[in-house]
mmCIF file of N, CA and C in Angstrom:
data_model
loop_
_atom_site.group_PDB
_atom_site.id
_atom_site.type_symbol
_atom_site.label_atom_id
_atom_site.label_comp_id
_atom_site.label_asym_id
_atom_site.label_seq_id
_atom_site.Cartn_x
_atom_site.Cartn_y
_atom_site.Cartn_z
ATOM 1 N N UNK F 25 171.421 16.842 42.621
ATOM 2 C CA UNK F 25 172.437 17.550 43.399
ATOM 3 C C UNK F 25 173.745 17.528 42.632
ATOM 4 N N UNK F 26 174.390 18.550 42.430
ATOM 5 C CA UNK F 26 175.755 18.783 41.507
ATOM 6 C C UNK F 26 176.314 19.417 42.476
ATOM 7 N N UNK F 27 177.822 18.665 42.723
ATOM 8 C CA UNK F 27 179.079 18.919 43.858
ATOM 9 C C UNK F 27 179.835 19.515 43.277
ATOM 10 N N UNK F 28 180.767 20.680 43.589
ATOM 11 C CA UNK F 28 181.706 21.118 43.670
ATOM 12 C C UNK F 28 182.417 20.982 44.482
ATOM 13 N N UNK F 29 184.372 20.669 44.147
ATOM 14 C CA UNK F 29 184.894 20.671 45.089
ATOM 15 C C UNK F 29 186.225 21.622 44.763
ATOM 16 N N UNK F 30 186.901 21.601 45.703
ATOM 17 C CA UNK F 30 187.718 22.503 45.649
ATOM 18 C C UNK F 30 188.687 22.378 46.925
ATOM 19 N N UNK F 31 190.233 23.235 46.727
ATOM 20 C CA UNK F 31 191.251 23.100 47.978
ATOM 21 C C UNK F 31 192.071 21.935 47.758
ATOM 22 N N UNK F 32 192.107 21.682 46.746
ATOM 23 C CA UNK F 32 193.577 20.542 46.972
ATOM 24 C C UNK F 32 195.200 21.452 46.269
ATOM 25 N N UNK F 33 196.137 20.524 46.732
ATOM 26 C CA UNK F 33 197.102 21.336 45.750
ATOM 27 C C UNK F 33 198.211 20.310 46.451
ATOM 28 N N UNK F 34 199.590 20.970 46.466
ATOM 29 C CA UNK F 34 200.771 20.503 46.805
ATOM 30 C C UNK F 34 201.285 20.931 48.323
ATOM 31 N N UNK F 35 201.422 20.120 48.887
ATOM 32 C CA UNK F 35 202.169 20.156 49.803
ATOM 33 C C UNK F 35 203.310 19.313 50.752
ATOM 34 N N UNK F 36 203.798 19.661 51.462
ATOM 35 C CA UNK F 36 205.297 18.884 51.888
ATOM 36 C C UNK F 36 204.633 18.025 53.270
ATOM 37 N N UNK F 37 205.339 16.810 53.182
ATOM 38 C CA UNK F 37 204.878 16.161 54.223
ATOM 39 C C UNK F 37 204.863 17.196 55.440
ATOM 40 N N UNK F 38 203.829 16.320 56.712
ATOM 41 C CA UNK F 38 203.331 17.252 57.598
ATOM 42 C C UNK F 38 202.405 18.549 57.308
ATOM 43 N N UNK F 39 202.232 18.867 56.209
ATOM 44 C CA UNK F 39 201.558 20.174 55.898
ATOM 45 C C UNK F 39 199.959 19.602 56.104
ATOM 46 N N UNK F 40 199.097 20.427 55.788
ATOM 47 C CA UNK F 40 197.393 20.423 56.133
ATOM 48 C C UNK F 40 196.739 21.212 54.812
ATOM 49 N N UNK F 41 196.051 20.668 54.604
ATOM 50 C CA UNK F 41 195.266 21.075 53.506
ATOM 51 C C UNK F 41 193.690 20.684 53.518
ATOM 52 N N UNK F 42 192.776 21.822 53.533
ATOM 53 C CA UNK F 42 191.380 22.117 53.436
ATOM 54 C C UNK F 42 190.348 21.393 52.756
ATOM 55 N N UNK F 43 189.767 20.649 52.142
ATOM 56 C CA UNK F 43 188.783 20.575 50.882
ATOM 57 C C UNK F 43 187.262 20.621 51.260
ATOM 58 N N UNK F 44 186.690 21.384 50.231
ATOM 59 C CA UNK F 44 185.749 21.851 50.347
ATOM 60 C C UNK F 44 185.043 21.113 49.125
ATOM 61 N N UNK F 45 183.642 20.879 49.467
ATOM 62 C CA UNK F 45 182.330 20.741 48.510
ATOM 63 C C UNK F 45 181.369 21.179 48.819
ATOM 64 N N UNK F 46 180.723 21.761 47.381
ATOM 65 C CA UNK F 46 179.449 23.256 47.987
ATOM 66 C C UNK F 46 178.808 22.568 46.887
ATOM 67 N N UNK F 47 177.681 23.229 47.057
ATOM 68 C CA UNK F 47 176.362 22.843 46.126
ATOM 69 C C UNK F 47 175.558 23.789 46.108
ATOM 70 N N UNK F 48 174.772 24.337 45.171
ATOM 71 C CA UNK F 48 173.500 25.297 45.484
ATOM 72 C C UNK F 48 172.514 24.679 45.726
ATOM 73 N N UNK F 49 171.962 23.320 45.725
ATOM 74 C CA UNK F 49 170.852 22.533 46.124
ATOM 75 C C UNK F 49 170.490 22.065 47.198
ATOM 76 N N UNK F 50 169.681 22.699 47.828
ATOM 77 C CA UNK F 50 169.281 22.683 49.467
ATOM 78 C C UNK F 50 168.774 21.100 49.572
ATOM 79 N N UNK F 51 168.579 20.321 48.683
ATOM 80 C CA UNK F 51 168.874 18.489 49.253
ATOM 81 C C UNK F 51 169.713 18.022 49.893
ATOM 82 N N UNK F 52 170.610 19.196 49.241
ATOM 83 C CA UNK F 52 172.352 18.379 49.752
ATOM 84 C C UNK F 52 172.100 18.204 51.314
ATOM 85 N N UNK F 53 171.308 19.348 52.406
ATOM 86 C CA UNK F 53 171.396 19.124 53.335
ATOM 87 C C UNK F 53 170.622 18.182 54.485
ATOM 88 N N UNK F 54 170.303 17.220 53.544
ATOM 89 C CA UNK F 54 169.268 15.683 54.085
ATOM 90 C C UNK F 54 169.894 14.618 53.482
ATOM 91 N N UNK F 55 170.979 14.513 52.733
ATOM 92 C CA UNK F 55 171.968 13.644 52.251
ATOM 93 C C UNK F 55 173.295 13.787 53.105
ATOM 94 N N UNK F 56 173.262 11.830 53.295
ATOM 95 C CA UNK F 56 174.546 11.602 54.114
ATOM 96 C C UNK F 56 175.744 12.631 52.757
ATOM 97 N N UNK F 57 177.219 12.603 53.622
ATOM 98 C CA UNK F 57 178.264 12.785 52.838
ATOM 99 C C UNK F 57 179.639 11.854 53.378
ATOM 100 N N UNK F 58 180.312 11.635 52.099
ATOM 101 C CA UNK F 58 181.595 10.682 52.313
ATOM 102 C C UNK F 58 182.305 11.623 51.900
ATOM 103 N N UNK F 59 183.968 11.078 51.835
ATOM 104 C CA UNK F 59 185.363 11.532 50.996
ATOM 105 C C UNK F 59 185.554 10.162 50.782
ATOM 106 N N UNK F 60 186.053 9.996 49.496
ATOM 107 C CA UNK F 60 186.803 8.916 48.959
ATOM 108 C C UNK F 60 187.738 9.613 48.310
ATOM 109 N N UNK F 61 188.716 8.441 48.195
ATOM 110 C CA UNK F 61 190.040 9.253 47.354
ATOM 111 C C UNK F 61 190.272 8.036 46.406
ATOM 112 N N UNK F 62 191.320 7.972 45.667
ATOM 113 C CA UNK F 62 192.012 7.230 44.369
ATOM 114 C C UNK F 62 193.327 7.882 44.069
ATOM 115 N N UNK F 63 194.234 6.633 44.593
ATOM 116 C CA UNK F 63 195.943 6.996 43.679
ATOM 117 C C UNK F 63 195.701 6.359 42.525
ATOM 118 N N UNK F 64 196.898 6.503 41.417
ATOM 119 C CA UNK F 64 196.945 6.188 40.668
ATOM 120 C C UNK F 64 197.260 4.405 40.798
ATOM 121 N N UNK F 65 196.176 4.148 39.771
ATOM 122 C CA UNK F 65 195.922 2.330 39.652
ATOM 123 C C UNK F 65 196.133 2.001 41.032
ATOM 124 N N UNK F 66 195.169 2.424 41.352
ATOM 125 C CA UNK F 66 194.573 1.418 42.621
ATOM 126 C C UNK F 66 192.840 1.826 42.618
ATOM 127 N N UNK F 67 192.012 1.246 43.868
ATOM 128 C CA UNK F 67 190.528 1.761 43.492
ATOM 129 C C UNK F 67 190.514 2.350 43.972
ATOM 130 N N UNK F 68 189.331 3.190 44.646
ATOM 131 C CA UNK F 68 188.849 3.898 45.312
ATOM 132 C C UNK F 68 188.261 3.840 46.368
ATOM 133 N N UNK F 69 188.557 4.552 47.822
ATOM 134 C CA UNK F 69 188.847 4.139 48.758
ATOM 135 C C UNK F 69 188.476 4.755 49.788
ATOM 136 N N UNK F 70 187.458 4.375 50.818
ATOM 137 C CA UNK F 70 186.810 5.581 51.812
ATOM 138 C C UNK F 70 187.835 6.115 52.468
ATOM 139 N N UNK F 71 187.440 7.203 52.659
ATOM 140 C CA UNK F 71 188.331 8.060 53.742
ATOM 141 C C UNK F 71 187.413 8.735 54.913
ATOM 142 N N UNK F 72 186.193 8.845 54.976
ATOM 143 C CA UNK F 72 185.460 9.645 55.991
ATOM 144 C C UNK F 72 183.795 9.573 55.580
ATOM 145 N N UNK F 73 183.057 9.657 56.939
ATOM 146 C CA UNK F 73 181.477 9.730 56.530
ATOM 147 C C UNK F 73 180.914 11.206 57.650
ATOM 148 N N UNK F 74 180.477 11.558 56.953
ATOM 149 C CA UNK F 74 179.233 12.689 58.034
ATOM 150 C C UNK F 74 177.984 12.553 57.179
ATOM 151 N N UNK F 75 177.556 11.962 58.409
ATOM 152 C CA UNK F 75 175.940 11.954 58.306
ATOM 153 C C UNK F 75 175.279 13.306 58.101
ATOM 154 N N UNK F 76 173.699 12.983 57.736
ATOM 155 C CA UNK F 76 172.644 13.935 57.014
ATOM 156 C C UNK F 76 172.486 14.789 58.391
ATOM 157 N N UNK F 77 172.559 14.125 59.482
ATOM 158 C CA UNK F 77 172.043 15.042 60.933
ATOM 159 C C UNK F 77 173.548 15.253 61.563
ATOM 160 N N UNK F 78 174.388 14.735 60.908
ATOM 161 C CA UNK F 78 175.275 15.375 61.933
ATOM 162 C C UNK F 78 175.910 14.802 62.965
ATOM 163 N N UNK F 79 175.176 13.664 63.745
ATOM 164 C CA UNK F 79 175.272 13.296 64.751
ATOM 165 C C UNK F 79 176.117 11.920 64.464
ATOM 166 N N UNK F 80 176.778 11.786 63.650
ATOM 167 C CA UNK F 80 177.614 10.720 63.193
ATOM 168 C C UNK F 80 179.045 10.544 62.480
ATOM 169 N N UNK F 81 180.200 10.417 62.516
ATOM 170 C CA UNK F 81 180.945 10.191 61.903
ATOM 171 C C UNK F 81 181.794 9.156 61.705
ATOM 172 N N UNK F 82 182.689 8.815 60.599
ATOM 173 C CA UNK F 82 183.477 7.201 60.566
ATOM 174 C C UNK F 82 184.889 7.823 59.753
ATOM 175 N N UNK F 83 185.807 7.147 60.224
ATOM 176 C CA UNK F 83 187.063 7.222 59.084
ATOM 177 C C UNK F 83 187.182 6.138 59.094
ATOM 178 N N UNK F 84 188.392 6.452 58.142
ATOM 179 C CA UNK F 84 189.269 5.046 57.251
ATOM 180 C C UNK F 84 190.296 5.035 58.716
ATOM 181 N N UNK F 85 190.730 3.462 59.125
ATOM 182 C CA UNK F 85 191.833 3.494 59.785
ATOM 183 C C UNK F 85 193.269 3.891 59.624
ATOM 184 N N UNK F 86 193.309 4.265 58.103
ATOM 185 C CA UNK F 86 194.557 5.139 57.636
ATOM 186 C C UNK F 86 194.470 6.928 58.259
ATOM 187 N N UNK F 87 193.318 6.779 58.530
ATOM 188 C CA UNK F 87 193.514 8.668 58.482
ATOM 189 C C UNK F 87 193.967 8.874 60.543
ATOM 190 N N UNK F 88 193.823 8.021 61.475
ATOM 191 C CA UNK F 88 194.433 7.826 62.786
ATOM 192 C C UNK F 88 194.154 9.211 63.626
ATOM 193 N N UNK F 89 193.562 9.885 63.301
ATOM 194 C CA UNK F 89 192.880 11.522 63.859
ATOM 195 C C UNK F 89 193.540 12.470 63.127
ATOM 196 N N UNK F 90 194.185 12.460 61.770
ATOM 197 C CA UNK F 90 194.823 13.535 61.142
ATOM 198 C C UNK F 90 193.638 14.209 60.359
ATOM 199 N N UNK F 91 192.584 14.019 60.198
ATOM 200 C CA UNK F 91 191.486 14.368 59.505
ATOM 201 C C UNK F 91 190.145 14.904 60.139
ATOM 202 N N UNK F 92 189.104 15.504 59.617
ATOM 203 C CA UNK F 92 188.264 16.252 60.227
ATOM 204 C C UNK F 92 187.350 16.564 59.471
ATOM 205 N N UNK F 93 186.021 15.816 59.174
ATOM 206 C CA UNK F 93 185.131 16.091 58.232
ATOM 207 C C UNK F 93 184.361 17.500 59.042
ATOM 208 N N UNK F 94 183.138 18.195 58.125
ATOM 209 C CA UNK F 94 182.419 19.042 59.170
ATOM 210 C C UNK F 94 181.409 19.038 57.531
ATOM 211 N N UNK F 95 180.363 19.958 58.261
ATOM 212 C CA UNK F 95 179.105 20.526 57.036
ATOM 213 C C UNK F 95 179.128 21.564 57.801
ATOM 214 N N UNK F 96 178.036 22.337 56.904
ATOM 215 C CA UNK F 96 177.673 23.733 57.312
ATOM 216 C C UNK F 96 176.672 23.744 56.614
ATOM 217 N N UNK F 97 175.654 23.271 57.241
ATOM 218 C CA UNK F 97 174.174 23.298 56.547
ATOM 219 C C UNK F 97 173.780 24.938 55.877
ATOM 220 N N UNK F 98 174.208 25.741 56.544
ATOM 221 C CA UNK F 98 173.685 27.201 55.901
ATOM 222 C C UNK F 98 174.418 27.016 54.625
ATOM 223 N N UNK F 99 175.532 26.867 54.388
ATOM 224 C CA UNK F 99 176.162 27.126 52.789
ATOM 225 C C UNK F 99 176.412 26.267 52.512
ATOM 226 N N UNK F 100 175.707 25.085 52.460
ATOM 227 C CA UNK F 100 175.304 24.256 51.757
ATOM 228 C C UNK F 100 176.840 23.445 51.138
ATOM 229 N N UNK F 101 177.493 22.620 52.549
ATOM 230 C CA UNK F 101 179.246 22.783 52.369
ATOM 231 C C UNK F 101 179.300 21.582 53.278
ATOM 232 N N UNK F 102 180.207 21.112 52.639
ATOM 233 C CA UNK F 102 181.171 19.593 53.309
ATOM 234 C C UNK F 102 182.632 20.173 53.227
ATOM 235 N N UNK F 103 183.459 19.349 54.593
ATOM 236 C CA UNK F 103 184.613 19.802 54.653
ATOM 237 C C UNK F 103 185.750 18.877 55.000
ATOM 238 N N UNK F 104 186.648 18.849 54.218
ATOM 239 C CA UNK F 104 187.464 17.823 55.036
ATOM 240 C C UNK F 104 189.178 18.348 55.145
ATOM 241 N N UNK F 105 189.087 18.572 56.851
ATOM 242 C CA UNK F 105 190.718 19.113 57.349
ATOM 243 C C UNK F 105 191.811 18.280 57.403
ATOM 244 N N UNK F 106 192.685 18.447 56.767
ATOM 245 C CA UNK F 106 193.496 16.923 56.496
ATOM 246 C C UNK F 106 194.614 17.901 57.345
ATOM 247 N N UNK F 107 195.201 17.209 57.961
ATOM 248 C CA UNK F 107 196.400 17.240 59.039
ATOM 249 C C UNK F 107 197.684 16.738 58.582
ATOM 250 N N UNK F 108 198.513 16.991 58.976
ATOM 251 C CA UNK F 108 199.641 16.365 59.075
ATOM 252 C C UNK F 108 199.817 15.043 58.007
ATOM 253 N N UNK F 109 200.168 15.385 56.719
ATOM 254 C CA UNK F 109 199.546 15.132 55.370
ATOM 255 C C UNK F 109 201.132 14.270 55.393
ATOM 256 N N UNK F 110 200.718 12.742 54.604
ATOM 257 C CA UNK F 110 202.353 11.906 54.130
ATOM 258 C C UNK F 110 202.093 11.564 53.166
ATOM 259 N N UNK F 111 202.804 11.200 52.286
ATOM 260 C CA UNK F 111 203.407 10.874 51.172
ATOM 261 C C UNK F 111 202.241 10.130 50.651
ATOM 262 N N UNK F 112 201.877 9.550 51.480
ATOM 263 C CA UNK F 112 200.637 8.030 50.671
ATOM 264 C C UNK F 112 199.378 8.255 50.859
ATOM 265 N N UNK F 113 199.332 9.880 51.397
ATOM 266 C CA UNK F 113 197.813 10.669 50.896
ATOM 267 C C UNK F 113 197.763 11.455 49.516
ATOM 268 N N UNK F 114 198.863 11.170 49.226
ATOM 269 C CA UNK F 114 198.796 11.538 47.822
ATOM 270 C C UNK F 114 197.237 10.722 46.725
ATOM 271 N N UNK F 115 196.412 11.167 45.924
ATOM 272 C CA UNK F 115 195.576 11.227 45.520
ATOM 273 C C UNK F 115 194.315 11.942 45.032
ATOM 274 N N UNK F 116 193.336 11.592 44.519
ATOM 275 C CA UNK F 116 192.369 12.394 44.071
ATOM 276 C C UNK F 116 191.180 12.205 44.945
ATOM 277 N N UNK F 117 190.927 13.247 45.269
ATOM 278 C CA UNK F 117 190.166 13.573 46.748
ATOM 279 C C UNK F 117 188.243 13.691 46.297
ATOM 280 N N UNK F 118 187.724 13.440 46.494
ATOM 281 C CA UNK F 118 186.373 13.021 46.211
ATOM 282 C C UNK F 118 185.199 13.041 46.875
ATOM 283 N N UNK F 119 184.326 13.722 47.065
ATOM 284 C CA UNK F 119 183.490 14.141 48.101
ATOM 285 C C UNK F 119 182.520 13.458 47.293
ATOM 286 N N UNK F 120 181.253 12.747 47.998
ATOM 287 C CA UNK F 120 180.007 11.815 47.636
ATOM 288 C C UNK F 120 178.929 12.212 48.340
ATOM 289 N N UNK F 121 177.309 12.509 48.281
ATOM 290 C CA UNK F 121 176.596 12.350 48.805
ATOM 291 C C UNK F 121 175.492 11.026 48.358
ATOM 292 N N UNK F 122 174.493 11.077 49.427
ATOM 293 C CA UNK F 122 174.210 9.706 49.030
ATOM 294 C C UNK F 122 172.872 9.999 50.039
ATOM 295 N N UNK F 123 171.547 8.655 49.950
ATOM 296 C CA UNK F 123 170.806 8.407 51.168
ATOM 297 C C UNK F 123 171.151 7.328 51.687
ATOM 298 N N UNK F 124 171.927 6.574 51.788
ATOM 299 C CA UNK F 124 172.053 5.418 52.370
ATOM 300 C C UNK F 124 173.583 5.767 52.824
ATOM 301 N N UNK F 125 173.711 5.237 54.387
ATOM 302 C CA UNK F 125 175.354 5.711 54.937
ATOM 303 C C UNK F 125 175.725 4.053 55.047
ATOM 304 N N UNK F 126 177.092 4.622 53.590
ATOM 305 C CA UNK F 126 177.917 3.568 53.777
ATOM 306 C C UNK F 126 179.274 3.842 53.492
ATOM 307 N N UNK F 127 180.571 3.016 53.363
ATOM 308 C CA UNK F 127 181.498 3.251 53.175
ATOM 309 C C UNK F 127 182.073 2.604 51.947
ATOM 310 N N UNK F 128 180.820 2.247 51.084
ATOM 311 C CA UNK F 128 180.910 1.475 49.636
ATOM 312 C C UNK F 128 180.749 2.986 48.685
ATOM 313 N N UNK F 129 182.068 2.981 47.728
ATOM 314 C CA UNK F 129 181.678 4.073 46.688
ATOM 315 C C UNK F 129 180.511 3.876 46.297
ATOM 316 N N UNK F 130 179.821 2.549 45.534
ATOM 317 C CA UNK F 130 178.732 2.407 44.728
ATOM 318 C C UNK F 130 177.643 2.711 45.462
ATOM 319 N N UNK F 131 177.494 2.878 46.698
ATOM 320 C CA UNK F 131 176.463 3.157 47.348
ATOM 321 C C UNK F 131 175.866 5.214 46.573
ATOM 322 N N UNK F 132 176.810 5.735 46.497
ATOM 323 C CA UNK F 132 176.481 6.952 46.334
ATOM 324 C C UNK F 132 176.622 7.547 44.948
ATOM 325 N N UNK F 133 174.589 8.106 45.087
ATOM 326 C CA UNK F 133 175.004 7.945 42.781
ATOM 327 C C UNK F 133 175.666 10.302 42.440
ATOM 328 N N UNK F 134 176.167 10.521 43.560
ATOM 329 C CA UNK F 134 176.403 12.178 43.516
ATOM 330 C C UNK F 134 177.701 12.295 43.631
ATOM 331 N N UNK F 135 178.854 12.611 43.128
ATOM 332 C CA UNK F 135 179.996 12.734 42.976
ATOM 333 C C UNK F 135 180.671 14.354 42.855
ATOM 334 N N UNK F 136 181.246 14.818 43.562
ATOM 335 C CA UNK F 136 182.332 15.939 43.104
ATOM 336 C C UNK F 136 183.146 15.501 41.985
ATOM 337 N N UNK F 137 183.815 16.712 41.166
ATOM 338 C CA UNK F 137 184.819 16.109 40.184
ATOM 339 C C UNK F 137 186.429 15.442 40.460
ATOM 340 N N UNK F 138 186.239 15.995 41.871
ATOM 341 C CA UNK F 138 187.564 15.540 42.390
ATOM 342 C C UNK F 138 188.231 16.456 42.389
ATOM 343 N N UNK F 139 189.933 16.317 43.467
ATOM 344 C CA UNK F 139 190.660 17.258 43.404
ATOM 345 C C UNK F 139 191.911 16.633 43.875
ATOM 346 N N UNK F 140 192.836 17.019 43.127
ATOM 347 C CA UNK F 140 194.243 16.214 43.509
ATOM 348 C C UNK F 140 195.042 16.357 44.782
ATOM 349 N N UNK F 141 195.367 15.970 45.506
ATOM 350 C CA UNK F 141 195.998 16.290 46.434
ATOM 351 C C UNK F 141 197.133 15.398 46.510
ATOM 352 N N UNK F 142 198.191 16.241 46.726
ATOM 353 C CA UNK F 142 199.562 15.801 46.394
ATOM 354 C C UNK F 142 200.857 16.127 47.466
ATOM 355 N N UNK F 143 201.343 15.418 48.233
ATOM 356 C CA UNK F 143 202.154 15.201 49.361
ATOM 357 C C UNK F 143 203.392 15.361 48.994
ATOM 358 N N UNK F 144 204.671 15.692 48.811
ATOM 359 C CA UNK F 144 205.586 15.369 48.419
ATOM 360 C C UNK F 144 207.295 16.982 49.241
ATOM 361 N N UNK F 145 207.904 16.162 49.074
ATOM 362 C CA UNK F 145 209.243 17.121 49.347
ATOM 363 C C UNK F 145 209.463 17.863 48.427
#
């Protein structure tokens, strides 16, 4: 399975920003999915889980309901709605699939390339 992601960019605190990961490989849709992110020199750090069925989700206690994972099993798509965006979501945004649901990066060997997302005035 090879991730694409996409939808990050700049924006001013409070703003909302989209990210998307697509795949053409119809596995993707029996594999859990995460977001992890990474600022600079620090590790890497869950931010969200949606399960393979759907019927499950988890955040990071940093994200407090500003966030919103989803799939779309037909186009083969993970999504994550970021809300009301501050300063210390600044980072590189990271979509994972995996068979095992956890909130450990190493758990998941499928990675997007990432996408920056950047908060600022």
């Amino acid at each position: 399975v090879q991730l694409v992601e996409s939808g990050g960019g700049l924006v001013q605190p409070g703003g909302s920003l989209r990210l998307s990961c697509t795949t053409s490989d119809r596995a993707f849709s029996n594999l859990h999915m995460a977001w992890f992110r990474q600022a600079p020199g620090k590790e890497r750090e869950f931010v969200a889980f949606y399960s393979g069925t759907g019927g499950y989700q988890e955040y990071a206690d940093f994200v407090e309901g500003r966030f919103a994972a989803s799939r779309n099993w037909v186009e083969n798509a993970a999504y994550l709605q970021m809300n009301n965006l501050k300063p210390e979501d600044t980072a590189v945004y990271y979509c994972a699939a995996g068979s095992f649901a956890s909130k450990r990066p190493d758990r998941y060997p499928t990675w997007g390339q990432g996408t920056q997302v950047s908060v600022s005035s």
